[in-house]
Short mmCIF file of C-alpha atoms in Angstrom, two decimals:
data_model
loop_
_atom_site.label_atom_id
_atom_site.label_comp_id
_atom_site.label_asym_id
_atom_site.label_seq_id
_atom_site.Cartn_x
_atom_site.Cartn_y
_atom_site.Cartn_z
CA UNK A 1 0.17 -17.12 -18.43
CA UNK A 2 -0.72 -17.13 -14.74
CA UNK A 3 1.40 -15.22 -12.08
CA UNK A 4 0.80 -16.27 -8.53
CA UNK A 5 0.90 -14.07 -6.61
CA UNK A 6 0.66 -11.02 -8.99
CA UNK A 7 3.36 -9.14 -7.07
CA UNK A 8 6.33 -8.60 -9.47
CA UNK A 9 9.83 -7.43 -9.13
CA UNK A 10 10.74 -4.65 -11.38
CA UNK A 11 13.87 -4.59 -13.44
CA UNK A 12 16.33 -1.98 -12.02
CA UNK A 13 19.72 -1.45 -13.77
CA UNK A 14 22.60 -2.43 -11.55
CA UNK A 15 20.31 -3.62 -8.88
CA UNK A 16 18.16 -6.59 -9.89
CA UNK A 17 21.02 -8.78 -10.86
CA UNK A 18 21.27 -12.62 -10.44
CA UNK A 19 21.92 -12.64 -6.70
CA UNK A 20 19.30 -10.16 -5.81
CA UNK A 21 16.64 -11.75 -8.02
CA UNK A 22 17.35 -15.18 -6.61
CA UNK A 23 17.06 -13.77 -2.97
CA UNK A 24 13.69 -12.11 -3.77
CA UNK A 25 12.48 -15.33 -5.47
CA UNK A 26 13.28 -17.44 -2.51
CA UNK A 27 11.06 -15.26 -0.21
CA UNK A 28 8.37 -15.39 -2.84
CA UNK A 29 7.41 -13.38 -5.83
CA UNK A 30 5.02 -13.95 -8.82
CA UNK A 31 7.66 -12.80 -11.19
CA UNK A 32 11.18 -11.31 -11.21
CA UNK A 33 12.46 -9.40 -14.19
CA UNK A 34 16.13 -9.18 -15.36
CA UNK A 35 17.99 -5.99 -15.74
CA UNK A 36 17.33 -4.37 -19.17
CA UNK A 37 19.44 -6.08 -21.75
CA UNK A 38 20.46 -4.24 -24.99
CA UNK A 39 19.23 -6.50 -27.82
CA UNK A 40 22.12 -6.04 -30.29
CA UNK A 41 24.72 -6.50 -27.59
CA UNK A 42 23.04 -9.60 -26.49
CA UNK A 43 23.15 -11.13 -29.99
CA UNK A 44 26.73 -9.91 -30.45
CA UNK A 45 27.71 -11.44 -27.07
CA UNK A 46 29.46 -8.46 -25.68
CA UNK A 47 31.09 -9.20 -22.35
CA UNK A 48 28.79 -9.04 -19.35
CA UNK A 49 25.52 -8.77 -21.33
CA UNK A 50 24.40 -12.41 -21.36
CA UNK A 51 25.23 -12.73 -17.67
CA UNK A 52 22.62 -10.16 -16.92
CA UNK A 53 19.97 -12.39 -18.34
CA UNK A 54 21.28 -15.55 -16.87
CA UNK A 55 18.52 -16.03 -14.34
CA UNK A 56 15.89 -16.07 -16.99
CA UNK A 57 17.15 -19.26 -18.40
CA UNK A 58 15.02 -22.22 -17.47
CA UNK A 59 13.13 -20.54 -14.59
CA UNK A 60 9.39 -20.15 -14.74
CA UNK A 61 9.04 -17.09 -12.50
CA UNK A 62 11.49 -14.93 -14.44
CA UNK A 63 11.27 -12.65 -17.42
CA UNK A 64 14.23 -11.40 -19.53
CA UNK A 65 13.79 -7.82 -20.42
CA UNK A 66 15.05 -6.65 -23.86
CA UNK A 67 15.57 -3.14 -25.03
CA UNK A 68 16.39 -1.84 -28.48
CA UNK A 69 15.09 0.24 -31.46
CA UNK A 70 15.68 -2.18 -34.43
CA UNK A 71 13.24 -4.93 -35.09
CA UNK A 72 15.99 -7.21 -36.51
CA UNK A 73 18.11 -7.12 -33.32
CA UNK A 74 15.13 -7.34 -31.09
CA UNK A 75 13.87 -10.48 -32.84
CA UNK A 76 17.41 -12.12 -32.90
CA UNK A 77 17.93 -11.34 -29.14
CA UNK A 78 14.48 -12.86 -28.38
CA UNK A 79 15.47 -16.05 -30.29
CA UNK A 80 18.80 -16.21 -28.27
CA UNK A 81 17.17 -15.92 -24.89
CA UNK A 82 14.43 -18.39 -25.87
CA UNK A 83 16.99 -20.92 -27.06
CA UNK A 84 18.76 -20.58 -23.79
CA UNK A 85 15.60 -21.40 -21.90
CA UNK A 86 13.98 -18.10 -21.06
CA UNK A 87 10.35 -18.42 -20.07
CA UNK A 88 9.11 -14.94 -20.61
CA UNK A 89 10.45 -11.97 -22.66
CA UNK A 90 9.59 -8.41 -21.59
CA UNK A 91 10.09 -5.48 -23.90
CA UNK A 92 11.33 -2.30 -22.33
CA UNK A 93 9.50 0.80 -23.54
CA UNK A 94 9.63 2.65 -20.19
CA UNK A 95 13.23 3.38 -19.26
CA UNK A 96 13.62 7.17 -18.94
CA UNK A 97 17.48 7.39 -18.87
CA UNK A 98 18.91 9.99 -21.24
CA UNK A 99 21.59 7.56 -22.54
CA UNK A 100 18.76 5.23 -23.54
CA UNK A 101 16.27 7.63 -24.94
CA UNK A 102 18.62 9.96 -26.77
CA UNK A 103 19.36 9.34 -30.45
CA UNK A 104 23.01 9.86 -29.65
CA UNK A 105 22.86 7.27 -26.92
CA UNK A 106 21.36 3.80 -27.29
CA UNK A 107 19.32 4.83 -30.43
CA UNK A 108 16.29 6.44 -28.94
CA UNK A 109 14.87 3.26 -27.28
CA UNK A 110 13.15 2.80 -23.88
CA UNK A 111 10.45 5.38 -23.31
CA UNK A 112 11.43 7.32 -26.45
CA UNK A 113 9.53 4.62 -28.39
CA UNK A 114 6.31 6.02 -26.95
CA UNK A 115 6.78 9.03 -29.24
CA UNK A 116 6.31 6.74 -32.35
CA UNK A 117 3.71 4.06 -31.72
CA UNK A 118 4.04 2.70 -35.20
CA UNK A 119 7.67 1.94 -34.75
CA UNK A 120 7.03 0.65 -31.26
CA UNK A 121 4.46 -1.77 -32.69
CA UNK A 122 6.93 -3.00 -35.19
CA UNK A 123 9.25 -4.13 -32.39
CA UNK A 124 6.50 -5.93 -30.48
CA UNK A 125 5.47 -7.70 -33.76
CA UNK A 126 8.96 -8.68 -34.41
CA UNK A 127 9.55 -10.16 -31.00
CA UNK A 128 6.16 -11.94 -30.85
CA UNK A 129 6.76 -13.36 -34.23
CA UNK A 130 10.24 -14.65 -33.39
CA UNK A 131 9.44 -16.75 -30.30
CA UNK A 132 6.82 -19.13 -28.98
CA UNK A 133 7.10 -18.00 -25.30
CA UNK A 134 4.98 -15.28 -23.78
CA UNK A 135 5.93 -11.58 -24.58
CA UNK A 136 5.03 -8.85 -22.28
CA UNK A 137 5.49 -5.04 -22.31
CA UNK A 138 6.56 -2.42 -19.83
CA UNK A 139 6.02 1.29 -20.51
CA UNK A 140 5.12 4.65 -18.89
CA UNK A 141 2.01 6.69 -19.23
CA UNK A 142 3.60 8.42 -22.23
CA UNK A 143 6.48 10.77 -23.10
CA UNK A 144 4.98 13.77 -21.45
CA UNK A 145 1.67 15.29 -20.50
CA UNK A 146 0.93 16.17 -24.14
CA UNK A 147 1.75 12.60 -25.29
CA UNK A 148 0.00 10.28 -22.81
CA UNK A 149 -0.63 7.31 -25.00
CA UNK A 150 -0.14 4.29 -22.90
CA UNK A 151 -3.71 3.00 -23.56
CA UNK A 152 -3.25 3.17 -27.21
CA UNK A 153 0.13 1.44 -27.07
CA UNK A 154 -1.42 -1.31 -24.77
CA UNK A 155 -4.33 -1.87 -27.24
CA UNK A 156 -1.93 -2.21 -30.14
CA UNK A 157 0.41 -4.42 -28.23
CA UNK A 158 -2.43 -6.74 -27.26
CA UNK A 159 -3.50 -7.04 -30.88
CA UNK A 160 0.12 -7.79 -31.75
CA UNK A 161 0.18 -10.76 -29.31
CA UNK A 162 1.56 -9.20 -26.16
CA UNK A 163 0.24 -11.10 -23.10
CA UNK A 164 0.62 -8.52 -20.24
CA UNK A 165 1.51 -4.92 -19.96
CA UNK A 166 3.10 -3.09 -16.94
CA UNK A 167 2.46 0.67 -16.59
CA UNK A 168 4.68 2.93 -14.52
CA UNK A 169 2.34 5.73 -13.47
CA UNK A 170 4.67 8.58 -14.70
CA UNK A 171 5.53 10.07 -18.01
CA UNK A 172 9.18 9.96 -19.16
CA UNK A 173 9.59 13.63 -18.56
CA UNK A 174 8.71 13.13 -14.98
CA UNK A 175 11.52 10.64 -14.47
CA UNK A 176 10.94 9.67 -10.79
CA UNK A 177 9.72 13.05 -9.63
CA UNK A 178 6.40 13.72 -8.03
CA UNK A 179 3.92 10.86 -7.42
CA UNK A 180 2.95 7.97 -9.59
CA UNK A 181 -0.47 8.57 -11.10
CA UNK A 182 -2.28 5.24 -10.51
CA UNK A 183 -5.64 6.60 -11.45
CA UNK A 184 -4.25 7.10 -15.09
CA UNK A 185 -3.37 3.45 -15.27
CA UNK A 186 -7.21 2.70 -15.04
CA UNK A 187 -7.44 3.98 -18.60
CA UNK A 188 -5.11 1.33 -19.79
CA UNK A 189 -6.87 -1.38 -17.81
CA UNK A 190 -10.13 -0.42 -19.42
CA UNK A 191 -8.59 -0.53 -22.87
CA UNK A 192 -7.38 -4.11 -22.97
CA UNK A 193 -8.36 -7.62 -21.80
CA UNK A 194 -4.82 -8.78 -21.03
CA UNK A 195 -3.43 -8.40 -17.48
CA UNK A 196 -2.34 -4.89 -16.42
CA UNK A 197 0.28 -4.43 -13.78
CA UNK A 198 0.55 -1.15 -11.78
CA UNK A 199 4.12 0.15 -11.13
CA UNK A 200 5.46 3.26 -9.36
CA UNK A 201 5.78 4.30 -5.73
CA UNK A 202 4.57 0.93 -4.43
CA UNK A 203 6.67 0.49 -1.30
CA UNK A 204 4.53 -1.51 1.13
CA UNK A 205 1.19 -3.27 1.48
CA UNK A 206 -0.74 -0.05 1.91
CA UNK A 207 0.52 1.59 -1.18
CA UNK A 208 -0.05 -1.66 -3.08
CA UNK A 209 -3.66 -1.71 -2.02
CA UNK A 210 -4.01 1.88 -3.01
CA UNK A 211 -2.55 1.36 -6.40
CA UNK A 212 -4.79 -1.61 -7.07
CA UNK A 213 -7.91 0.36 -5.91
CA UNK A 214 -7.16 3.44 -8.02
CA UNK A 215 -5.92 1.55 -11.18
CA UNK A 216 -8.12 -1.57 -11.21
CA UNK A 217 -4.88 -3.38 -12.16
CA UNK A 218 -4.43 -7.17 -11.97
CA UNK A 219 -1.28 -6.89 -9.81
CA UNK A 220 1.56 -4.64 -8.76
CA UNK A 221 5.23 -4.32 -9.64
CA UNK A 222 7.67 -3.28 -6.86
CA UNK A 223 10.94 -1.65 -7.60
CA UNK A 224 12.95 0.57 -5.33
CA UNK A 225 10.86 -0.36 -2.29
CA UNK A 226 12.48 -3.79 -2.26
CA UNK A 227 16.00 -2.27 -1.77
CA UNK A 228 17.26 -3.59 1.60
CA UNK A 229 14.16 -5.73 2.15
CA UNK A 230 13.99 -8.58 -0.44
CA UNK A 231 11.10 -10.14 1.50
CA UNK A 232 8.87 -7.09 0.76
CA UNK A 233 7.14 -8.70 -2.27
CA UNK A 234 6.23 -11.82 -0.27
CA UNK A 235 4.93 -9.57 2.59
CA UNK A 236 2.70 -7.62 0.15
CA UNK A 237 1.47 -10.83 -1.41
CA UNK A 238 0.59 -12.33 1.99
CA UNK A 239 -1.26 -9.14 3.10
CA UNK A 240 -3.27 -8.76 -0.05
CA UNK A 241 -3.55 -12.24 -1.62
CA UNK A 242 -3.35 -14.43 1.51
CA UNK A 243 -0.17 -16.32 0.55
CA UNK A 244 2.07 -17.59 3.30
CA UNK A 245 3.76 -14.61 5.11
CA UNK A 246 7.54 -14.55 4.83
CA UNK A 247 9.62 -14.86 7.92
CA UNK A 248 11.38 -11.56 8.14
CA UNK A 249 15.03 -12.32 9.40
CA UNK A 250 16.30 -10.72 12.53
CA UNK A 251 19.55 -10.90 14.54
CA UNK A 252 21.71 -13.86 13.53
CA UNK A 253 19.36 -14.88 10.74
CA UNK A 254 19.48 -11.39 9.24
CA UNK A 255 23.21 -11.39 9.41
CA UNK A 256 23.40 -14.84 7.67
CA UNK A 257 21.03 -13.54 4.97
CA UNK A 258 23.06 -10.48 4.25
CA UNK A 259 26.32 -12.49 4.31
CA UNK A 260 24.76 -14.99 1.91
CA UNK A 261 23.80 -12.21 -0.50
CA UNK A 262 27.35 -10.70 -0.27
CA UNK A 263 28.97 -14.08 -1.04
CA UNK A 264 26.56 -14.65 -3.92
CA UNK A 265 27.69 -11.40 -5.42
CA UNK A 266 31.33 -12.32 -5.00
CA UNK A 267 30.54 -15.67 -6.79
CA UNK A 268 28.73 -13.99 -9.57
CA UNK A 269 31.00 -10.93 -10.28
CA UNK A 270 34.30 -12.14 -8.93
CA UNK A 271 35.80 -11.11 -5.61
CA UNK A 272 36.92 -7.61 -6.44
CA UNK A 273 34.02 -6.34 -8.52
CA UNK A 274 31.52 -8.29 -6.34
CA UNK A 275 32.78 -6.49 -3.34
CA UNK A 276 32.11 -3.04 -5.02
CA UNK A 277 28.78 -4.11 -6.46
CA UNK A 278 27.52 -5.25 -2.99
CA UNK A 279 28.18 -2.00 -1.29
CA UNK A 280 24.94 -0.30 -2.29
CA UNK A 281 22.99 -3.40 -1.02
CA UNK A 282 24.85 -3.28 2.28
CA UNK A 283 23.94 0.39 2.61
CA UNK A 284 20.24 -0.33 2.03
CA UNK A 285 20.31 -3.07 4.63
CA UNK A 286 21.93 -0.71 7.08
CA UNK A 287 19.29 1.90 6.26
CA UNK A 288 16.64 -0.57 7.31
CA UNK A 289 18.54 -1.79 10.39
CA UNK A 290 19.63 1.58 11.57
CA UNK A 291 23.36 0.73 11.49
CA UNK A 292 23.22 -0.61 15.00
CA UNK A 293 26.94 -1.17 15.27
CA UNK A 294 28.04 2.10 13.48
CA UNK A 295 29.98 0.27 10.89
CA UNK A 296 28.54 1.87 7.72
CA UNK A 297 31.67 3.67 6.50
CA UNK A 298 33.91 0.70 7.16
CA UNK A 299 31.57 -1.87 5.74
CA UNK A 300 31.20 0.12 2.46
CA UNK A 301 34.91 0.82 2.03
CA UNK A 302 36.50 -2.38 3.15
CA UNK A 303 38.30 -4.37 0.36
CA UNK A 304 38.96 -7.49 2.26
CA UNK A 305 36.02 -9.75 1.89
CA UNK A 306 36.68 -11.83 4.92
CA UNK A 307 36.66 -8.68 7.01
CA UNK A 308 33.49 -7.51 5.42
CA UNK A 309 31.83 -10.75 6.42
CA UNK A 310 32.97 -10.28 10.01
CA UNK A 311 31.59 -6.77 10.00
CA UNK A 312 28.30 -7.98 8.58
CA UNK A 313 27.96 -10.33 11.55
CA UNK A 314 28.69 -7.51 13.93
CA UNK A 315 26.37 -5.05 12.15
CA UNK A 316 23.28 -7.14 11.86
CA UNK A 317 23.49 -9.77 14.73
CA UNK A 318 21.50 -7.65 17.13
CA UNK A 319 19.15 -6.09 14.60
CA UNK A 320 15.40 -6.29 14.87
CA UNK A 321 14.72 -4.92 11.37
CA UNK A 322 11.16 -5.20 10.19
CA UNK A 323 9.75 -4.95 6.69
CA UNK A 324 7.82 -1.89 5.66
#
């Protein structure tokens, strides 16, 4: 499995949906990863679940991320997405959300699996054994500072057939506080021969270079830094790996891009829900542009989609927004 460039888009619940992943892909990214999909719900086809994985079907630069705690459902979900054309399956063992990690929530999955590596390994083995496409893993440094076992998990995952591992440089108990420890990812890199990707606090080319230097990783994964600037991954790739630099849209081109993103969300979710789901993205675009027309509140509360499109043109047509 070769990812060129090795600059990846992280899975972010409620953010890296089909329209956003497609937009990031158009600018240029080595891999984009779907929102986390609950394996049992995927197999049972609960409303809205399969749509989250839709971009993974038939596209080579996309991974579908599965989460769960039971080997049976993980394997069955892997078969479902492979049968639908997924090219890569990523296993989530890094989500820190309480509803995912608590036994009363989703069944102690996500980063909670790092507290029981034998059980975590059984899930990896089940998924690898169920499909013929590459299987990767995303996790944290460990559950807490007393249980920092990412290197051990990576070694066992490699032995089970995982072909890449991405490490967020925090423990679960840190959530997103403090700073990502890129130095600690170096231990994982030294423990395995498969590619290791560094994740956490990578928001521009400078932080990407620093993460690579500290960790020795084979690439970087960008998450929240891409909010409001879907060209960021392509910019990082150009600065570090010499790929073609993206043309950062300004003025009318920026307004057209934001409008296109908004319309794509309406098409994907439907007019009413799409409007609501798009509001956070419009806010992030305005954060980058400085809200030149002073339309933030109206733009994020307007229910008439034609009016939203008109305001997008007014808000961004004179912007000279630059990537970080």
